[in-house]
CSV table of C-alpha atoms and ligand atoms in Angstrom, one decimal:
chain,number,residue,atom,x,y,z
A,1,MET,CA,-79.4,-43.9,108.8
A,2,SER,CA,-78.3,-47.4,109.9
A,3,HIS,CA,-75.0,-49.0,108.9
A,4,GLN,CA,-75.2,-50.6,105.5
A,5,VAL,CA,-73.4,-53.9,105.0
A,6,VAL,CA,-73.2,-55.5,101.6
A,7,ILE,CA,-72.2,-59.2,101.4
A,8,ILE,CA,-71.0,-60.4,98.0
A,9,GLY,CA,-71.3,-64.1,97.5
A,10,GLY,CA,-74.2,-66.3,98.7
A,11,GLY,CA,-72.2,-69.5,99.5
A,12,TYR,CA,-71.6,-71.1,102.9
A,13,ALA,CA,-69.7,-68.1,104.3
A,14,GLY,CA,-71.9,-65.3,102.9
A,15,ILE,CA,-75.2,-66.8,103.9
A,16,LEU,CA,-74.1,-67.6,107.4
A,17,ALA,CA,-72.8,-64.0,107.8
A,18,ALA,CA,-76.1,-62.6,106.6
A,19,GLN,CA,-78.2,-64.8,109.0
A,20,ARG,CA,-76.1,-63.6,112.0
A,21,LEU,CA,-75.5,-59.9,111.2
A,22,HIS,CA,-78.3,-58.2,113.1
A,23,ALA,CA,-76.6,-54.9,114.0
A,24,ALA,CA,-76.7,-53.5,110.4
A,25,GLN,CA,-78.9,-53.2,107.4
A,26,VAL,CA,-77.8,-56.2,105.3
A,27,THR,CA,-77.9,-56.8,101.5
A,28,LEU,CA,-76.6,-60.0,100.0
A,29,ILE,CA,-75.7,-60.3,96.3
A,30,ASN,CA,-75.2,-63.6,94.5
A,31,ASN,CA,-75.1,-64.4,90.8
A,32,ARG,CA,-77.6,-67.3,91.2
A,33,SER,CA,-80.9,-67.2,92.9
A,34,THR,CA,-80.4,-70.6,94.4
A,35,PHE,CA,-77.8,-71.7,97.0
A,36,THR,CA,-75.2,-74.1,95.5
A,37,GLU,CA,-74.4,-77.0,97.8
A,38,ARG,CA,-70.9,-77.2,96.4
A,39,ILE,CA,-69.9,-80.1,98.6
A,40,ARG,CA,-72.4,-82.3,96.7
A,41,LEU,CA,-71.5,-81.3,93.2
A,42,HIS,CA,-69.8,-84.7,92.6
A,43,GLN,CA,-73.1,-86.4,93.4
A,44,VAL,CA,-74.9,-84.1,90.9
A,45,ALA,CA,-72.2,-85.0,88.3
A,46,ALA,CA,-72.8,-88.7,88.9
A,47,GLY,CA,-76.5,-88.2,88.1
A,48,GLU,CA,-78.2,-87.5,91.5
A,49,ARG,CA,-81.0,-84.9,91.5
A,50,ARG,CA,-80.7,-82.6,94.5
A,51,PRO,CA,-83.4,-80.3,95.9
A,52,GLU,CA,-83.0,-76.6,95.1
A,53,HIS,CA,-82.7,-74.0,97.9
A,54,ALA,CA,-83.9,-70.6,96.9
A,55,ILE,CA,-81.7,-68.0,98.6
A,56,PRO,CA,-84.5,-65.6,99.5
A,57,GLY,CA,-86.3,-68.4,101.3
A,58,LEU,CA,-83.2,-69.3,103.3
A,59,LEU,CA,-82.4,-65.8,104.4
A,60,ARG,CA,-83.8,-64.3,107.7
A,61,LYS,CA,-86.4,-61.5,107.5
A,62,GLY,CA,-84.8,-58.1,107.0
A,63,VAL,CA,-81.9,-59.2,104.7
A,64,THR,CA,-82.3,-57.9,101.2
A,65,PHE,CA,-81.4,-60.3,98.4
A,66,VAL,CA,-80.1,-59.1,95.0
A,67,GLN,CA,-79.4,-61.4,92.2
A,68,GLY,CA,-76.6,-60.1,90.1
A,69,HIS,CA,-73.0,-60.7,88.9
A,70,VAL,CA,-70.6,-58.5,90.8
A,71,SER,CA,-68.2,-57.1,88.1
A,72,ALA,CA,-66.1,-54.6,90.1
A,73,LEU,CA,-65.6,-52.9,93.4
A,74,ASP,CA,-65.1,-49.1,93.8
A,75,LEU,CA,-63.3,-49.1,97.1
A,76,ASP,CA,-62.8,-45.3,97.2
A,77,GLY,CA,-66.4,-44.6,96.5
A,78,GLN,CA,-67.5,-47.5,98.8
A,79,GLN,CA,-69.8,-49.2,96.2
A,80,VAL,CA,-70.2,-52.5,94.6
A,81,ILE,CA,-70.8,-52.6,90.8
A,82,TYR,CA,-73.0,-55.5,89.6
A,83,ARG,CA,-74.9,-56.5,86.5
A,84,ASP,CA,-78.2,-58.1,85.9
A,85,ASP,CA,-80.6,-58.5,83.0
A,86,ALA,CA,-81.6,-54.8,83.3
A,87,GLY,CA,-77.9,-53.6,83.0
A,88,GLU,CA,-75.3,-52.3,85.4
A,89,HIS,CA,-76.0,-51.0,88.9
A,90,THR,CA,-74.2,-49.7,91.9
A,91,LEU,CA,-74.8,-50.5,95.6
A,92,PRO,CA,-73.2,-48.3,98.3
A,93,TYR,CA,-71.9,-49.8,101.5
A,94,ASP,CA,-70.4,-48.8,104.8
A,95,SER,CA,-68.8,-52.2,105.3
A,96,LEU,CA,-68.3,-54.9,102.7
A,97,ILE,CA,-68.1,-58.6,103.3
A,98,TYR,CA,-66.3,-60.4,100.4
A,99,ALA,CA,-67.3,-64.0,100.2
A,100,LEU,CA,-67.1,-64.9,96.5
A,101,GLY,CA,-65.6,-68.3,97.2
A,102,SER,CA,-63.6,-70.2,94.5
A,103,LYS,CA,-64.0,-72.3,91.4
A,104,THR,CA,-62.5,-75.8,90.7
A,105,GLY,CA,-60.1,-76.2,88.0
A,106,ASN,CA,-56.9,-74.5,87.0
A,107,LEU,CA,-56.3,-75.8,83.5
A,108,PRO,CA,-52.6,-76.1,82.4
A,109,GLN,CA,-51.5,-73.5,79.9
A,110,GLN,CA,-48.1,-74.8,78.9
A,111,PRO,CA,-47.2,-75.3,75.3
A,112,VAL,CA,-47.4,-78.9,74.2
A,113,GLY,CA,-43.7,-79.4,73.2
A,114,ALA,CA,-42.6,-82.6,71.7
A,115,HIS,CA,-46.1,-83.9,70.9
A,116,GLY,CA,-46.8,-80.9,68.7
A,117,ARG,CA,-50.6,-80.9,69.4
A,118,ALA,CA,-52.3,-77.6,70.2
A,119,PRO,CA,-53.4,-77.5,73.9
A,120,LEU,CA,-56.9,-76.4,74.9
A,121,ARG,CA,-56.7,-73.1,76.8
A,122,SER,CA,-60.1,-73.3,78.5
A,123,THR,CA,-62.9,-75.7,79.2
A,124,GLU,CA,-65.1,-73.7,76.8
A,125,LYS,CA,-63.1,-75.0,73.8
A,126,SER,CA,-64.0,-78.7,74.4
A,127,ASP,CA,-67.3,-80.4,74.9
A,128,ALA,CA,-65.5,-83.1,76.9
A,129,VAL,CA,-63.6,-81.2,79.6
A,130,PHE,CA,-65.5,-80.3,82.7
A,131,THR,CA,-65.0,-78.7,86.1
A,132,LEU,CA,-67.1,-79.2,89.2
A,133,ASP,CA,-68.8,-75.8,89.0
A,134,PRO,CA,-72.5,-75.7,88.8
A,135,ALA,CA,-73.0,-75.2,85.0
A,136,SER,CA,-70.1,-77.5,84.0
A,137,THR,CA,-71.4,-80.1,86.5
A,138,GLU,CA,-74.8,-80.2,84.8
A,139,ARG,CA,-73.0,-80.7,81.4
A,140,LEU,CA,-70.8,-83.4,82.8
A,141,ALA,CA,-73.9,-85.2,84.2
A,142,ALA,CA,-75.5,-85.2,80.7
A,143,ARG,CA,-72.2,-86.3,79.1
A,144,LEU,CA,-71.8,-89.3,81.5
A,145,ARG,CA,-75.4,-90.4,80.8
A,146,GLU,CA,-74.7,-90.8,77.1
A,147,LEU,CA,-71.2,-92.4,77.2
A,148,PRO,CA,-71.1,-96.0,75.9
A,149,ALA,CA,-69.7,-99.0,77.9
A,150,GLY,CA,-65.9,-98.9,78.2
A,151,ALA,CA,-65.6,-95.1,77.6
A,152,HIS,CA,-62.9,-93.5,79.5
A,153,VAL,CA,-63.5,-90.8,82.2
A,154,ALA,CA,-60.3,-89.3,83.3
A,155,VAL,CA,-60.5,-87.4,86.6
A,156,VAL,CA,-57.5,-85.1,87.0
A,157,GLY,CA,-56.5,-84.0,90.5
A,158,GLY,CA,-55.8,-86.2,93.5
A,159,GLY,CA,-57.2,-83.9,96.2
A,160,LEU,CA,-60.4,-84.6,98.0
A,161,THR,CA,-62.6,-83.4,95.2
A,162,GLY,CA,-60.9,-85.7,92.7
A,163,ILE,CA,-61.1,-88.7,95.0
A,164,GLU,CA,-64.8,-88.0,95.7
A,165,SER,CA,-65.6,-87.5,92.1
A,166,ALA,CA,-63.8,-90.6,90.8
A,167,SER,CA,-65.4,-92.9,93.3
A,168,GLU,CA,-68.9,-91.4,92.8
A,169,ILE,CA,-68.8,-91.7,89.0
A,170,ALA,CA,-67.3,-95.2,89.1
A,171,GLU,CA,-70.0,-96.3,91.5
A,172,SER,CA,-72.9,-94.8,89.5
A,173,TYR,CA,-71.5,-95.9,86.1
A,174,PRO,CA,-69.8,-99.3,86.6
A,175,HIS,CA,-69.7,-99.8,82.8
A,176,LEU,CA,-67.3,-96.8,82.3
A,177,HIS,CA,-63.6,-96.9,82.7
A,178,VAL,CA,-62.7,-94.3,85.4
A,179,SER,CA,-59.1,-93.3,86.1
A,180,LEU,CA,-57.6,-90.7,88.5
A,181,VAL,CA,-54.5,-88.8,87.4
A,182,THR,CA,-52.5,-87.0,90.0
A,183,ARG,CA,-49.2,-85.3,90.1
A,184,GLY,CA,-48.4,-86.3,93.6
A,185,ALA,CA,-48.7,-89.6,95.5
A,186,PHE,CA,-52.2,-91.0,95.8
A,187,GLY,CA,-53.7,-90.1,99.2
A,188,GLU,CA,-50.5,-88.4,100.2
A,189,ARG,CA,-52.2,-86.3,102.9
A,190,LEU,CA,-53.8,-89.2,104.7
A,191,SER,CA,-52.7,-91.7,107.3
A,192,ARG,CA,-51.3,-95.1,106.4
A,193,LYS,CA,-54.7,-96.7,107.3
A,194,GLY,CA,-56.6,-94.0,105.4
A,195,ARG,CA,-54.5,-94.5,102.3
A,196,ALA,CA,-54.9,-98.3,102.5
A,197,HIS,CA,-58.7,-97.9,102.6
A,198,LEU,CA,-58.6,-95.6,99.6
A,199,TYR,CA,-56.5,-98.1,97.6
A,200,ALA,CA,-58.9,-101.0,98.6
A,201,THR,CA,-62.0,-98.8,97.6
A,202,PHE,CA,-60.5,-97.8,94.3
A,203,GLN,CA,-59.7,-101.4,93.5
A,204,ARG,CA,-63.3,-102.4,94.4
A,205,LEU,CA,-64.7,-99.7,92.2
A,206,ASN,CA,-62.2,-100.4,89.4
A,207,VAL,CA,-60.8,-96.9,89.4
A,208,GLN,CA,-57.3,-96.9,87.8
A,209,ILE,CA,-54.8,-94.8,89.8
A,210,CYS,CA,-52.2,-92.9,87.7
A,211,ASP,CA,-50.1,-91.1,90.3
A,212,HIS,CA,-46.8,-89.2,90.1
A,213,LEU,CA,-48.0,-88.2,86.6
A,214,ASP,CA,-48.0,-84.5,85.6
A,215,VAL,CA,-50.6,-83.4,83.0
A,216,GLN,CA,-48.9,-80.8,80.9
A,217,SER,CA,-51.8,-79.8,78.8
A,218,ILE,CA,-55.2,-81.0,77.6
A,219,GLY,CA,-55.6,-81.8,73.9
A,220,ASP,CA,-58.9,-82.5,72.2
A,221,ARG,CA,-59.9,-85.9,73.8
A,222,GLU,CA,-56.4,-86.5,75.1
A,223,LEU,CA,-54.3,-85.5,78.1
A,224,ILE,CA,-50.7,-84.7,77.3
A,225,THR,CA,-48.5,-86.0,80.1
A,226,GLU,CA,-44.8,-86.3,80.6
A,227,ARG,CA,-45.2,-90.0,79.9
A,228,GLY,CA,-47.2,-89.6,76.7
A,229,ALA,CA,-50.8,-89.0,75.7
A,230,ILE,CA,-53.8,-90.5,77.5
A,231,SER,CA,-57.1,-90.5,75.5
A,232,TYR,CA,-60.4,-89.7,77.2
A,233,ASP,CA,-64.0,-89.4,76.5
A,234,ALA,CA,-64.7,-87.1,79.4
A,235,CYS,CA,-62.2,-85.3,81.5
A,236,VAL,CA,-63.1,-84.0,84.9
A,237,TRP,CA,-60.6,-81.3,85.9
A,238,THR,CA,-60.5,-80.9,89.7
A,239,ALA,CA,-56.9,-79.8,90.3
A,240,GLY,CA,-56.7,-76.6,92.3
A,241,PHE,CA,-59.3,-74.1,93.5
A,242,THR,CA,-59.0,-70.6,92.0
A,243,VAL,CA,-60.5,-67.5,93.4
A,244,PRO,CA,-62.0,-64.5,91.5
A,245,MET,CA,-59.6,-61.8,90.4
A,246,LEU,CA,-62.1,-59.1,91.5
A,247,ALA,CA,-60.2,-58.3,94.8
A,248,ARG,CA,-56.8,-58.0,93.1
A,249,GLU,CA,-58.3,-55.8,90.3
A,250,ALA,CA,-60.0,-53.5,92.8
A,251,GLY,CA,-56.7,-52.9,94.6
A,252,LEU,CA,-57.2,-54.9,97.8
A,253,ALA,CA,-54.2,-56.5,99.4
A,254,VAL,CA,-54.2,-60.1,98.2
A,255,ASN,CA,-51.8,-63.1,98.3
A,256,ASP,CA,-50.3,-64.9,95.3
A,257,CYS,CA,-53.5,-66.8,94.7
A,258,GLY,CA,-55.7,-63.6,94.8
A,259,GLN,CA,-57.2,-64.3,98.2
A,260,ILE,CA,-57.8,-61.2,100.3
A,261,VAL,CA,-55.3,-61.0,103.1
A,262,VAL,CA,-57.2,-60.4,106.3
A,263,ASP,CA,-56.0,-60.0,109.9
A,264,ARG,CA,-57.2,-62.4,112.6
A,265,THR,CA,-60.5,-60.4,113.0
A,266,LEU,CA,-61.1,-61.2,109.2
A,267,ARG,CA,-60.6,-57.5,108.3
A,268,SER,CA,-58.7,-56.6,105.1
A,269,LEU,CA,-55.1,-55.5,105.8
A,270,SER,CA,-55.4,-52.7,103.2
A,271,HIS,CA,-59.0,-51.6,103.5
A,272,PRO,CA,-60.4,-51.6,107.0
A,273,ASN,CA,-64.1,-51.4,106.0
A,274,VAL,CA,-63.7,-54.6,103.9
A,275,TYR,CA,-64.0,-58.1,105.5
A,276,ALA,CA,-63.5,-61.4,103.9
A,277,ALA,CA,-64.5,-65.0,104.7
A,278,GLY,CA,-64.4,-68.4,103.1
A,279,ASP,CA,-62.3,-69.6,100.2
A,280,ALA,CA,-61.6,-66.0,99.0
A,281,ALA,CA,-59.9,-65.0,102.3
A,282,TRP,CA,-56.4,-65.7,103.6
A,283,VAL,CA,-55.9,-65.1,107.3
A,284,ALA,CA,-52.5,-63.7,108.1
A,285,GLU,CA,-50.8,-64.8,111.3
A,286,MET,CA,-53.1,-67.8,111.7
A,287,PRO,CA,-51.2,-70.4,113.7
A,288,ILE,CA,-52.6,-73.3,111.6
A,289,PRO,CA,-53.3,-73.5,107.8
A,290,ILE,CA,-56.8,-72.7,106.8
A,291,ARG,CA,-57.6,-74.7,103.8
A,292,MET,CA,-60.3,-73.8,101.3
A,293,ALA,CA,-63.3,-75.8,102.6
A,294,CYS,CA,-66.9,-75.6,103.7
A,295,ALA,CA,-65.6,-76.7,107.1
A,296,THR,CA,-63.7,-73.4,107.4
A,297,ALA,CA,-66.0,-71.2,105.3
A,298,LEU,CA,-68.9,-71.6,107.7
A,299,PRO,CA,-67.0,-70.7,110.9
A,300,MET,CA,-65.4,-67.7,109.1
A,301,GLY,CA,-68.8,-66.5,107.9
A,302,GLY,CA,-70.2,-66.7,111.4
A,303,HIS,CA,-67.1,-65.0,112.9
A,304,VAL,CA,-67.1,-62.1,110.5
A,305,ALA,CA,-70.7,-61.4,111.5
A,306,ASP,CA,-70.0,-61.7,115.2
A,307,ASN,CA,-67.2,-59.2,114.9
A,308,LEU,CA,-69.2,-56.7,112.9
A,309,ASN,CA,-72.1,-57.0,115.4
A,310,ALA,CA,-69.6,-56.4,118.2
A,311,LEU,CA,-68.0,-53.4,116.6
A,312,LEU,CA,-71.3,-51.8,115.7
A,313,THR,CA,-72.6,-52.1,119.2
A,314,GLY,CA,-69.4,-50.9,120.9
A,315,GLY,CA,-67.7,-54.2,121.7
A,316,PRO,CA,-64.3,-55.5,120.7
A,317,ALA,CA,-63.6,-57.7,117.6
A,318,LYS,CA,-62.2,-61.1,118.5
A,319,PRO,CA,-59.5,-63.1,116.7
A,320,PHE,CA,-60.7,-66.0,114.5
A,321,GLU,CA,-59.9,-69.3,116.3
A,322,PHE,CA,-60.2,-72.7,114.6
A,323,ARG,CA,-59.1,-76.3,114.9
A,324,TYR,CA,-59.7,-79.3,112.7
A,325,TYR,CA,-61.2,-82.6,114.0
A,326,TRP,CA,-61.4,-84.7,110.8
A,327,GLN,CA,-61.5,-84.9,107.1
A,328,CYS,CA,-64.6,-86.5,105.6
A,329,ILE,CA,-64.3,-88.0,102.2
A,330,SER,CA,-67.2,-89.7,100.5
A,331,LEU,CA,-66.4,-92.8,98.4
A,332,GLY,CA,-69.7,-93.3,96.7
A,333,ARG,CA,-73.0,-93.6,98.6
A,334,ASN,CA,-72.1,-96.6,100.7
A,335,ASP,CA,-68.6,-95.9,101.8
A,336,ALA,CA,-66.6,-92.9,103.1
A,337,LEU,CA,-63.3,-92.2,104.8
A,338,VAL,CA,-63.5,-90.2,107.9
A,339,GLN,CA,-59.9,-89.4,108.7
A,340,ILE,CA,-59.4,-88.2,112.2
A,341,ALA,CA,-57.0,-85.3,112.3
A,342,SER,CA,-55.1,-83.2,114.8
A,343,GLY,CA,-56.1,-79.6,115.4
A,344,ASP,CA,-53.7,-78.4,112.8
A,345,ASP,CA,-55.0,-80.8,110.2
A,346,MET,CA,-52.4,-83.6,110.4
A,347,PRO,CA,-53.9,-87.1,109.9
A,348,ARG,CA,-53.9,-89.5,112.9
A,349,GLU,CA,-54.0,-93.3,112.6
A,350,ARG,CA,-57.7,-93.4,113.4
A,351,ILE,CA,-60.3,-93.7,110.7
A,352,LEU,CA,-64.0,-94.6,110.3
A,353,THR,CA,-65.0,-96.3,107.0
A,354,GLY,CA,-67.7,-98.3,105.3
A,355,LYS,CA,-71.4,-97.7,105.9
A,356,GLY,CA,-70.7,-96.0,109.3
A,357,GLY,CA,-68.4,-93.5,107.5
A,358,ALA,CA,-70.9,-92.9,104.8
A,359,VAL,CA,-73.7,-92.1,107.3
A,360,PHE,CA,-71.3,-89.8,109.2
A,361,LYS,CA,-70.4,-87.9,106.0
A,362,GLU,CA,-74.1,-87.6,105.0
A,363,MET,CA,-74.9,-86.2,108.5
A,364,ILE,CA,-72.1,-83.6,108.0
A,365,CYS,CA,-73.5,-82.6,104.6
A,366,ARG,CA,-77.0,-82.2,106.0
A,367,LEU,CA,-75.7,-80.2,108.9
A,368,THR,CA,-74.2,-77.6,106.6
A,369,ILE,CA,-77.5,-76.7,105.0
A,370,ASN,CA,-79.4,-77.1,108.3
A,371,VAL,CA,-77.0,-74.7,110.0
A,372,LEU,CA,-77.9,-72.1,107.4
A,373,ARG,CA,-81.6,-72.7,108.0
A,374,LEU,CA,-81.4,-72.8,111.8
A,375,GLU,CA,-79.4,-69.7,112.0
A,376,ARG,CA,-82.3,-67.8,110.4
A,377,HIS,CA,-84.2,-68.4,113.6
A,378,VAL,CA,-81.4,-68.8,116.2
A,379,PRO,CA,-78.5,-66.6,115.1
A,380,GLY,CA,-75.2,-67.7,116.7
A,381,LEU,CA,-76.3,-71.3,117.2
A,382,TYR,CA,-73.4,-72.8,115.1
A,383,ARG,CA,-70.0,-72.9,116.9
A,384,VAL,CA,-66.9,-75.0,116.2
A,385,PRO,CA,-65.1,-75.6,119.5
A,386,ALA,CA,-61.6,-74.2,118.9
B,1,FAD,C1,-67.2,-81.4,94.6
B,1,FAD,C2,-66.8,-80.7,95.8
B,1,FAD,C3,-66.8,-81.3,97.0
B,1,FAD,C4,-66.4,-80.7,98.2
B,1,FAD,N1,-66.5,-81.3,99.4
B,1,FAD,C5,-66.1,-80.7,100.5
B,1,FAD,C6,-66.2,-81.3,101.8
B,1,FAD,O1,-66.6,-82.5,101.8
B,1,FAD,N2,-65.9,-80.6,102.9
B,1,FAD,C7,-65.5,-79.3,102.8
B,1,FAD,O2,-65.2,-78.7,103.9
B,1,FAD,N3,-65.4,-78.7,101.6
B,1,FAD,C8,-65.7,-79.3,100.5
B,1,FAD,N4,-65.6,-78.7,99.3
B,1,FAD,C9,-65.1,-77.3,99.2
B,1,FAD,C10,-66.3,-76.3,99.6
B,1,FAD,O3,-67.4,-76.5,98.7
B,1,FAD,C11,-65.8,-74.8,99.4
B,1,FAD,O4,-64.6,-74.7,100.2
B,1,FAD,C12,-66.9,-73.9,100.0
B,1,FAD,O5,-68.0,-73.9,99.1
B,1,FAD,C13,-66.4,-72.5,100.1
B,1,FAD,O6,-67.4,-71.7,100.6
B,1,FAD,P1,-67.5,-70.1,100.3
B,1,FAD,O7,-68.7,-69.6,101.0
B,1,FAD,O8,-66.2,-69.5,100.5
B,1,FAD,O9,-67.8,-70.0,98.7
B,1,FAD,P2,-68.8,-70.7,97.7
B,1,FAD,O10,-69.5,-71.8,98.4
B,1,FAD,O11,-68.0,-71.0,96.5
B,1,FAD,O12,-69.8,-69.6,97.4
B,1,FAD,C14,-69.5,-68.4,96.7
B,1,FAD,C15,-70.7,-67.8,96.1
B,1,FAD,O13,-70.4,-66.6,95.4
B,1,FAD,C16,-71.0,-66.6,94.2
B,1,FAD,N5,-70.2,-65.8,93.3
B,1,FAD,C17,-69.0,-66.0,92.8
B,1,FAD,N6,-68.6,-65.0,92.0
B,1,FAD,C18,-69.6,-64.1,92.0
B,1,FAD,C19,-69.7,-62.8,91.4
B,1,FAD,N7,-68.8,-62.2,90.6
B,1,FAD,N8,-70.9,-62.2,91.6
B,1,FAD,C20,-71.9,-62.7,92.3
B,1,FAD,N9,-71.8,-63.9,92.9
B,1,FAD,C21,-70.6,-64.6,92.8
B,1,FAD,C22,-71.0,-68.1,93.8
B,1,FAD,O14,-72.0,-68.3,92.8
B,1,FAD,C23,-71.4,-68.7,95.1
B,1,FAD,O15,-72.8,-68.8,95.3
B,1,FAD,C24,-66.0,-79.3,98.1
B,1,FAD,C25,-66.0,-78.7,96.8
B,1,FAD,C26,-66.4,-79.3,95.7
B,1,FAD,C27,-66.4,-78.6,94.4
């Protein structure tokens, strides 16, 4: 019987791995039947309708697709446990590729202290707090549509997701008051020119910047900060990506965030027949930091498949190599900041902005889905020169 590979997670990393892995019998499990273009969820939040991509239609012939929620891993028994409408099932594997990605939003849990108001402990408890995950994004889009002029949308988190979300919402809903609240300095990981462009853009879009401000907890319709309460009508929580706890619970070696620790060949340090790619993986001994990004998930997904193909056909597994070229940040539909970066992700004083930047960013977004489509016919086509 041929080698059985189960891939859990049908995001950028998981689907690319499935397209490329020809030396084994491949089954891919994902909780949704459609592929989520996560890098466009801020556009969906701001009201844009995006085409749906059914996963079975994306996958190459021969890959089996299973829609289900993976609830546990039995590492000793080499099986994945998942649920669907019909109940709980198991799926045996010889090798497992773990590509469950991440979620946005790590809500603060601290007690409120001096203000004496009860904090919300999860997004479920408020109809006005949202994250940029598929279901929450749909609810946010509906909420934004119904807000009256002057209502306050507070975007929490000054990372790329927060910046993209604040500018997209402000551009689409100029009658709303949008602010961005961040613990650090605004645009702190950008070059001087890049930061200057961000400030100019936020001024043009009337987005208020509240930086060096720590949100301690979220109350009902108010953020409790160290400098007092800020009321909101919708809160978009983008601070921090968190990964599923499944790997930790199963007993795989994970880092403090719960990402699977893999060697340079993307193989688990604790369980050699488990591989990981994308946001859910942490590569030990990588000379440069690998941030959670589509830009890193795609090459990792491709690489894990290349290595399994090699191992199963008697070849050597190769170390994962990667370098950065830029960071692309959309600032609404007509502007973007393309921040040129060094190979280890440090910003250089070279940027591309305005309409040219927006076109470049749009090309990159289209490339990601086109890579997944093209690899169905030409596996191995996509390479990032390292
Ligand atoms: C608004 C926004 C904008 C972004 N913009 C950019 C950008 O411009 N550039 C960039 O490089 N990155 C960007 N990112 C980050 C990027 O989207 C992620 O880093 C990337 O999606 C990670 O890919 P992945 O394959 O590891 O996981 P994901 O794309 O998260 O895919 C994981 C898949 O696993 C599924 N899954 C999860 N748990 C289970 C389970 N228990 N059972 C079954 N299935 C499960 C999920 O539904 C999903 O389909 C952005 C993110 C957001 C939210």
